[in-house]
Short mmCIF file of C-alpha atoms in Angstrom, two decimals:
data_model
loop_
_atom_site.label_atom_id
_atom_site.label_comp_id
_atom_site.label_asym_id
_atom_site.label_seq_id
_atom_site.Cartn_x
_atom_site.Cartn_y
_atom_site.Cartn_z
CA GLU A 26 -70.49 -32.22 -58.86
CA ALA A 27 -74.10 -31.64 -58.67
CA GLY A 28 -74.78 -27.53 -58.31
CA VAL A 29 -77.39 -26.16 -56.80
CA THR A 30 -81.08 -27.15 -57.17
CA GLN A 31 -84.80 -25.35 -56.49
CA SER A 32 -87.99 -26.54 -56.89
CA PRO A 33 -90.55 -26.35 -57.92
CA THR A 34 -89.55 -24.48 -61.72
CA HIS A 35 -92.75 -22.67 -61.65
CA LEU A 36 -95.42 -21.97 -59.75
CA ILE A 37 -98.83 -20.07 -60.33
CA LYS A 38 -100.87 -19.13 -57.35
CA THR A 39 -103.57 -16.08 -56.86
CA ARG A 40 -103.74 -13.37 -54.69
CA GLY A 41 -103.56 -13.77 -51.02
CA GLN A 42 -102.41 -17.71 -51.08
CA GLN A 43 -99.06 -19.04 -49.96
CA ALA A 44 -95.87 -20.12 -52.13
CA THR A 45 -93.33 -22.36 -50.55
CA LEU A 46 -89.90 -22.58 -52.46
CA ARG A 47 -87.10 -24.95 -52.20
CA CYS A 48 -83.23 -25.11 -52.36
CA SER A 49 -80.61 -27.78 -52.07
CA PRO A 50 -77.55 -26.49 -51.72
CA ILE A 51 -74.11 -27.68 -53.56
CA SER A 52 -72.91 -30.50 -51.30
CA GLY A 53 -70.46 -29.16 -48.36
CA HIS A 54 -72.22 -25.68 -48.58
CA THR A 55 -73.56 -24.36 -45.13
CA SER A 56 -74.74 -21.08 -46.65
CA VAL A 57 -77.67 -20.40 -48.54
CA TYR A 58 -78.75 -17.08 -49.72
CA TRP A 59 -82.65 -15.84 -51.53
CA TYR A 60 -82.92 -13.33 -53.84
CA GLN A 61 -85.59 -11.91 -56.53
CA GLN A 62 -85.61 -10.73 -59.88
CA ALA A 63 -88.44 -8.95 -60.79
CA LEU A 64 -89.13 -7.63 -64.10
CA GLY A 65 -87.09 -4.80 -65.23
CA LEU A 66 -85.66 -4.82 -61.64
CA GLY A 67 -81.98 -6.53 -60.88
CA LEU A 68 -80.89 -9.38 -58.43
CA GLN A 69 -82.21 -8.06 -54.83
CA PHE A 70 -81.14 -9.86 -51.58
CA LEU A 71 -83.73 -11.24 -49.77
CA LEU A 72 -82.19 -13.30 -46.67
CA TRP A 73 -79.43 -15.53 -46.04
CA TYR A 74 -79.19 -18.37 -43.76
CA ASP A 75 -75.98 -20.23 -42.24
CA GLU A 76 -75.68 -23.39 -39.97
CA GLY A 77 -79.48 -23.15 -39.29
CA GLU A 78 -79.76 -19.61 -38.49
CA GLU A 79 -81.19 -16.47 -40.23
CA ARG A 80 -78.17 -14.24 -40.80
CA ASN A 81 -78.98 -11.19 -42.46
CA ARG A 82 -82.55 -10.19 -44.38
CA GLY A 83 -82.66 -7.46 -47.17
CA ASN A 84 -85.26 -4.78 -47.58
CA PHE A 85 -88.57 -6.86 -47.94
CA PRO A 86 -91.57 -7.11 -45.70
CA PRO A 87 -92.16 -10.11 -42.92
CA ARG A 88 -94.59 -11.99 -45.15
CA PHE A 89 -91.60 -12.76 -46.98
CA SER A 90 -90.01 -15.73 -44.32
CA GLY A 91 -87.71 -18.88 -44.63
CA ARG A 92 -86.14 -21.33 -42.97
CA GLN A 93 -82.63 -23.71 -43.30
CA PHE A 94 -82.70 -27.81 -42.45
CA PRO A 95 -80.45 -29.43 -40.95
CA ASN A 96 -79.21 -31.03 -44.12
CA TYR A 97 -78.63 -27.19 -45.51
CA SER A 98 -81.10 -27.66 -47.66
CA SER A 99 -84.02 -24.23 -47.67
CA GLU A 100 -87.59 -22.98 -47.99
CA LEU A 101 -88.42 -19.40 -48.95
CA ASN A 102 -92.41 -19.03 -47.89
CA VAL A 103 -93.85 -15.82 -49.10
CA ASN A 104 -97.51 -15.26 -47.41
CA ALA A 105 -100.39 -13.60 -48.37
CA LEU A 106 -98.99 -13.01 -52.00
CA GLU A 107 -99.47 -9.94 -53.87
CA LEU A 108 -99.42 -9.50 -57.67
CA GLU A 109 -95.79 -7.70 -57.83
CA ASP A 110 -94.64 -10.85 -55.88
CA SER A 111 -94.08 -12.00 -59.38
CA ALA A 112 -90.57 -12.82 -60.16
CA LEU A 113 -87.53 -15.27 -60.78
CA TYR A 114 -86.49 -16.53 -57.30
CA LEU A 115 -82.84 -17.71 -56.93
CA CYS A 116 -81.54 -19.65 -54.48
CA ALA A 117 -77.65 -19.03 -54.32
CA SER A 118 -75.34 -21.05 -51.74
CA SER A 119 -71.74 -21.04 -50.80
CA SER A 120 -68.94 -22.98 -48.42
CA GLN A 121 -68.46 -21.51 -44.80
CA GLY A 122 -65.63 -18.47 -44.72
CA THR A 123 -66.18 -18.08 -48.83
CA ASP A 124 -67.91 -14.92 -50.48
CA THR A 125 -68.60 -16.62 -54.00
CA GLN A 126 -72.21 -17.94 -54.41
CA TYR A 127 -73.06 -20.17 -56.54
CA PHE A 128 -76.84 -19.78 -58.11
CA GLY A 129 -79.75 -22.44 -59.21
CA PRO A 130 -82.04 -22.09 -61.63
CA GLY A 131 -84.77 -20.31 -60.18
CA THR A 132 -88.41 -20.74 -59.55
CA ARG A 133 -90.42 -18.33 -61.74
CA LEU A 134 -93.30 -17.57 -59.60
CA THR A 135 -96.17 -15.73 -61.46
CA VAL A 136 -99.26 -14.45 -59.19
CA LEU A 137 -102.65 -13.54 -61.03
CA ASP B 121 -79.70 4.61 -54.55
CA GLN B 122 -77.68 2.14 -56.83
CA GLN B 123 -74.91 1.42 -55.25
CA VAL B 124 -73.74 -0.65 -58.12
CA LYS B 125 -74.25 0.60 -62.01
CA GLN B 126 -73.63 -1.19 -64.90
CA ASN B 127 -74.33 2.27 -67.23
CA SER B 128 -73.90 0.08 -70.60
CA PRO B 129 -77.61 -1.61 -71.11
CA SER B 130 -75.89 -3.72 -73.90
CA LEU B 131 -72.62 -4.19 -76.08
CA SER B 132 -71.96 -5.67 -79.43
CA VAL B 133 -68.48 -7.03 -80.22
CA GLN B 134 -67.64 -9.22 -83.10
CA GLU B 135 -66.23 -12.67 -82.81
CA GLY B 136 -62.34 -12.76 -82.03
CA ARG B 137 -62.31 -9.18 -80.50
CA ILE B 138 -62.61 -8.08 -76.84
CA SER B 139 -65.54 -7.50 -75.06
CA ILE B 140 -64.81 -5.06 -71.97
CA LEU B 141 -67.70 -4.32 -69.37
CA ASN B 142 -67.85 -1.88 -67.19
CA CYS B 143 -68.81 -1.38 -63.24
CA ASP B 144 -68.99 1.58 -61.18
CA TYR B 145 -69.74 1.41 -57.48
CA THR B 146 -69.89 4.08 -55.05
CA ASN B 147 -70.03 1.92 -51.26
CA SER B 148 -66.39 2.40 -49.84
CA MET B 149 -67.02 -0.55 -47.58
CA PHE B 150 -67.32 -2.87 -50.60
CA ASP B 151 -64.50 -5.30 -50.52
CA TYR B 152 -65.26 -7.86 -52.97
CA PHE B 153 -66.75 -8.19 -56.23
CA LEU B 154 -67.59 -10.67 -58.75
CA TRP B 155 -68.85 -11.08 -62.55
CA TYR B 156 -71.84 -13.60 -63.49
CA LYS B 157 -73.14 -14.47 -66.81
CA LYS B 158 -76.63 -14.92 -67.09
CA TYR B 159 -78.96 -16.72 -69.40
CA PRO B 160 -82.85 -15.74 -69.83
CA ALA B 161 -84.84 -17.97 -67.54
CA GLU B 162 -81.76 -19.10 -65.56
CA GLY B 163 -79.69 -18.55 -62.71
CA PRO B 164 -76.50 -16.55 -62.79
CA THR B 165 -73.43 -18.68 -63.35
CA PHE B 166 -70.04 -17.36 -61.99
CA LEU B 167 -67.36 -16.38 -64.00
CA ILE B 168 -64.71 -14.44 -61.73
CA SER B 169 -63.82 -12.22 -58.32
CA ILE B 170 -61.50 -9.78 -57.36
CA SER B 171 -60.87 -9.06 -53.64
CA SER B 172 -60.25 -5.75 -52.64
CA ILE B 173 -56.40 -6.36 -52.32
CA LYS B 174 -55.85 -7.09 -55.86
CA ASP B 175 -56.38 -5.10 -59.10
CA LYS B 176 -56.02 -7.47 -61.38
CA ASN B 177 -57.42 -11.49 -62.00
CA GLU B 178 -57.09 -13.81 -64.62
CA ASP B 179 -58.67 -16.93 -65.25
CA GLY B 180 -58.51 -17.88 -68.95
CA ARG B 181 -60.14 -15.92 -71.45
CA PHE B 182 -61.65 -13.88 -68.54
CA THR B 183 -59.68 -10.79 -66.46
CA VAL B 184 -61.20 -8.56 -64.37
CA PHE B 185 -59.16 -5.52 -63.25
CA LEU B 186 -59.82 -3.00 -60.23
CA ASN B 187 -59.49 0.38 -59.49
CA LYS B 188 -60.23 1.40 -56.29
CA SER B 189 -59.97 5.30 -56.30
CA ALA B 190 -62.30 5.55 -59.33
CA LYS B 191 -64.31 2.59 -57.69
CA HIS B 192 -64.73 1.08 -61.51
CA LEU B 193 -64.04 -2.53 -62.27
CA SER B 194 -63.68 -4.07 -65.41
CA LEU B 195 -64.43 -7.58 -67.58
CA HIS B 196 -62.46 -8.23 -70.06
CA ILE B 197 -63.29 -11.41 -72.19
CA VAL B 198 -60.19 -12.51 -75.04
CA PRO B 199 -60.90 -13.47 -77.32
CA SER B 200 -65.23 -12.80 -77.80
CA GLN B 201 -66.97 -15.78 -79.09
CA PRO B 202 -70.39 -15.90 -79.78
CA GLY B 203 -71.11 -18.61 -76.85
CA ASP B 204 -70.26 -15.64 -74.87
CA SER B 205 -73.43 -13.91 -75.39
CA ALA B 206 -75.25 -13.39 -72.29
CA VAL B 207 -76.24 -10.83 -69.63
CA TYR B 208 -73.19 -9.88 -67.49
CA PHE B 209 -73.79 -8.68 -64.13
CA CYS B 210 -71.40 -7.34 -61.56
CA ALA B 211 -71.64 -8.00 -58.08
CA ALA B 212 -70.02 -6.61 -54.84
CA SER B 213 -69.86 -7.61 -51.26
CA ALA B 214 -69.23 -5.94 -48.07
CA GLY B 215 -68.19 -6.74 -44.47
CA GLY B 216 -70.36 -5.40 -41.38
CA THR B 217 -74.16 -5.74 -41.45
CA SER B 218 -74.20 -6.47 -44.76
CA TYR B 219 -72.24 -9.58 -44.68
CA GLY B 220 -73.81 -12.11 -46.79
CA LYS B 221 -75.64 -9.98 -49.56
CA LEU B 222 -74.36 -9.89 -52.60
CA THR B 223 -75.21 -6.50 -54.90
CA PHE B 224 -75.69 -6.47 -57.91
CA GLY B 225 -75.92 -4.30 -61.14
CA GLN B 226 -78.69 -3.79 -63.74
CA GLY B 227 -76.67 -6.03 -66.39
CA THR B 228 -75.52 -5.35 -69.28
CA ILE B 229 -76.22 -7.70 -72.92
CA LEU B 230 -73.73 -8.77 -74.53
CA THR B 231 -73.89 -9.81 -78.54
CA VAL B 232 -70.96 -11.52 -79.64
CA HIS B 233 -71.53 -11.57 -83.20
CA PRO B 234 -69.73 -14.49 -85.90
#
């Protein structure tokens, strides 16, 4: 069974640009979660999508947004990139009604 | 306010011995706890979890203990193997407005020496 997949693996952008990160959940999973792991910091919850709707949001500014598609894959968009947005962005998925989240390999975003 | 704390940044253990990783939490609303293992530049790998209605859960070499009164959980790895060397994160979830969000500790680097 394929795990959570994310693309791209690495992404380099400059300040002020927009970044789009993609995630495909494990087959049969309907929930997708996004986390940020910045250097020296732990994993911080960003967003949770379930059945196409945003269900919960972490303490991040509105320029962090996303969506979930009918096939349950998800995009994370970061607008007006700032240097401190440089981080590993992790996507996780879970099946309906369960609390265990399974993580993908992450996208390393570097903002220059 | 760090609600989940792993106070030991690192732990070094000899192969074959027991590794004990500890985690403390402050939020009494947490009702589900998980341990993940992470290698550099990779996503966390789920190891084992425990619901707040239990005080112990075992899966092979991994056992998680939960002490709700002390707001403390621990992960025991027996016997430890060199391949267990990684960063270990504990995480917790709660219902209500925090539903869906995992709160992570800062991680403990485990090194298992051959």
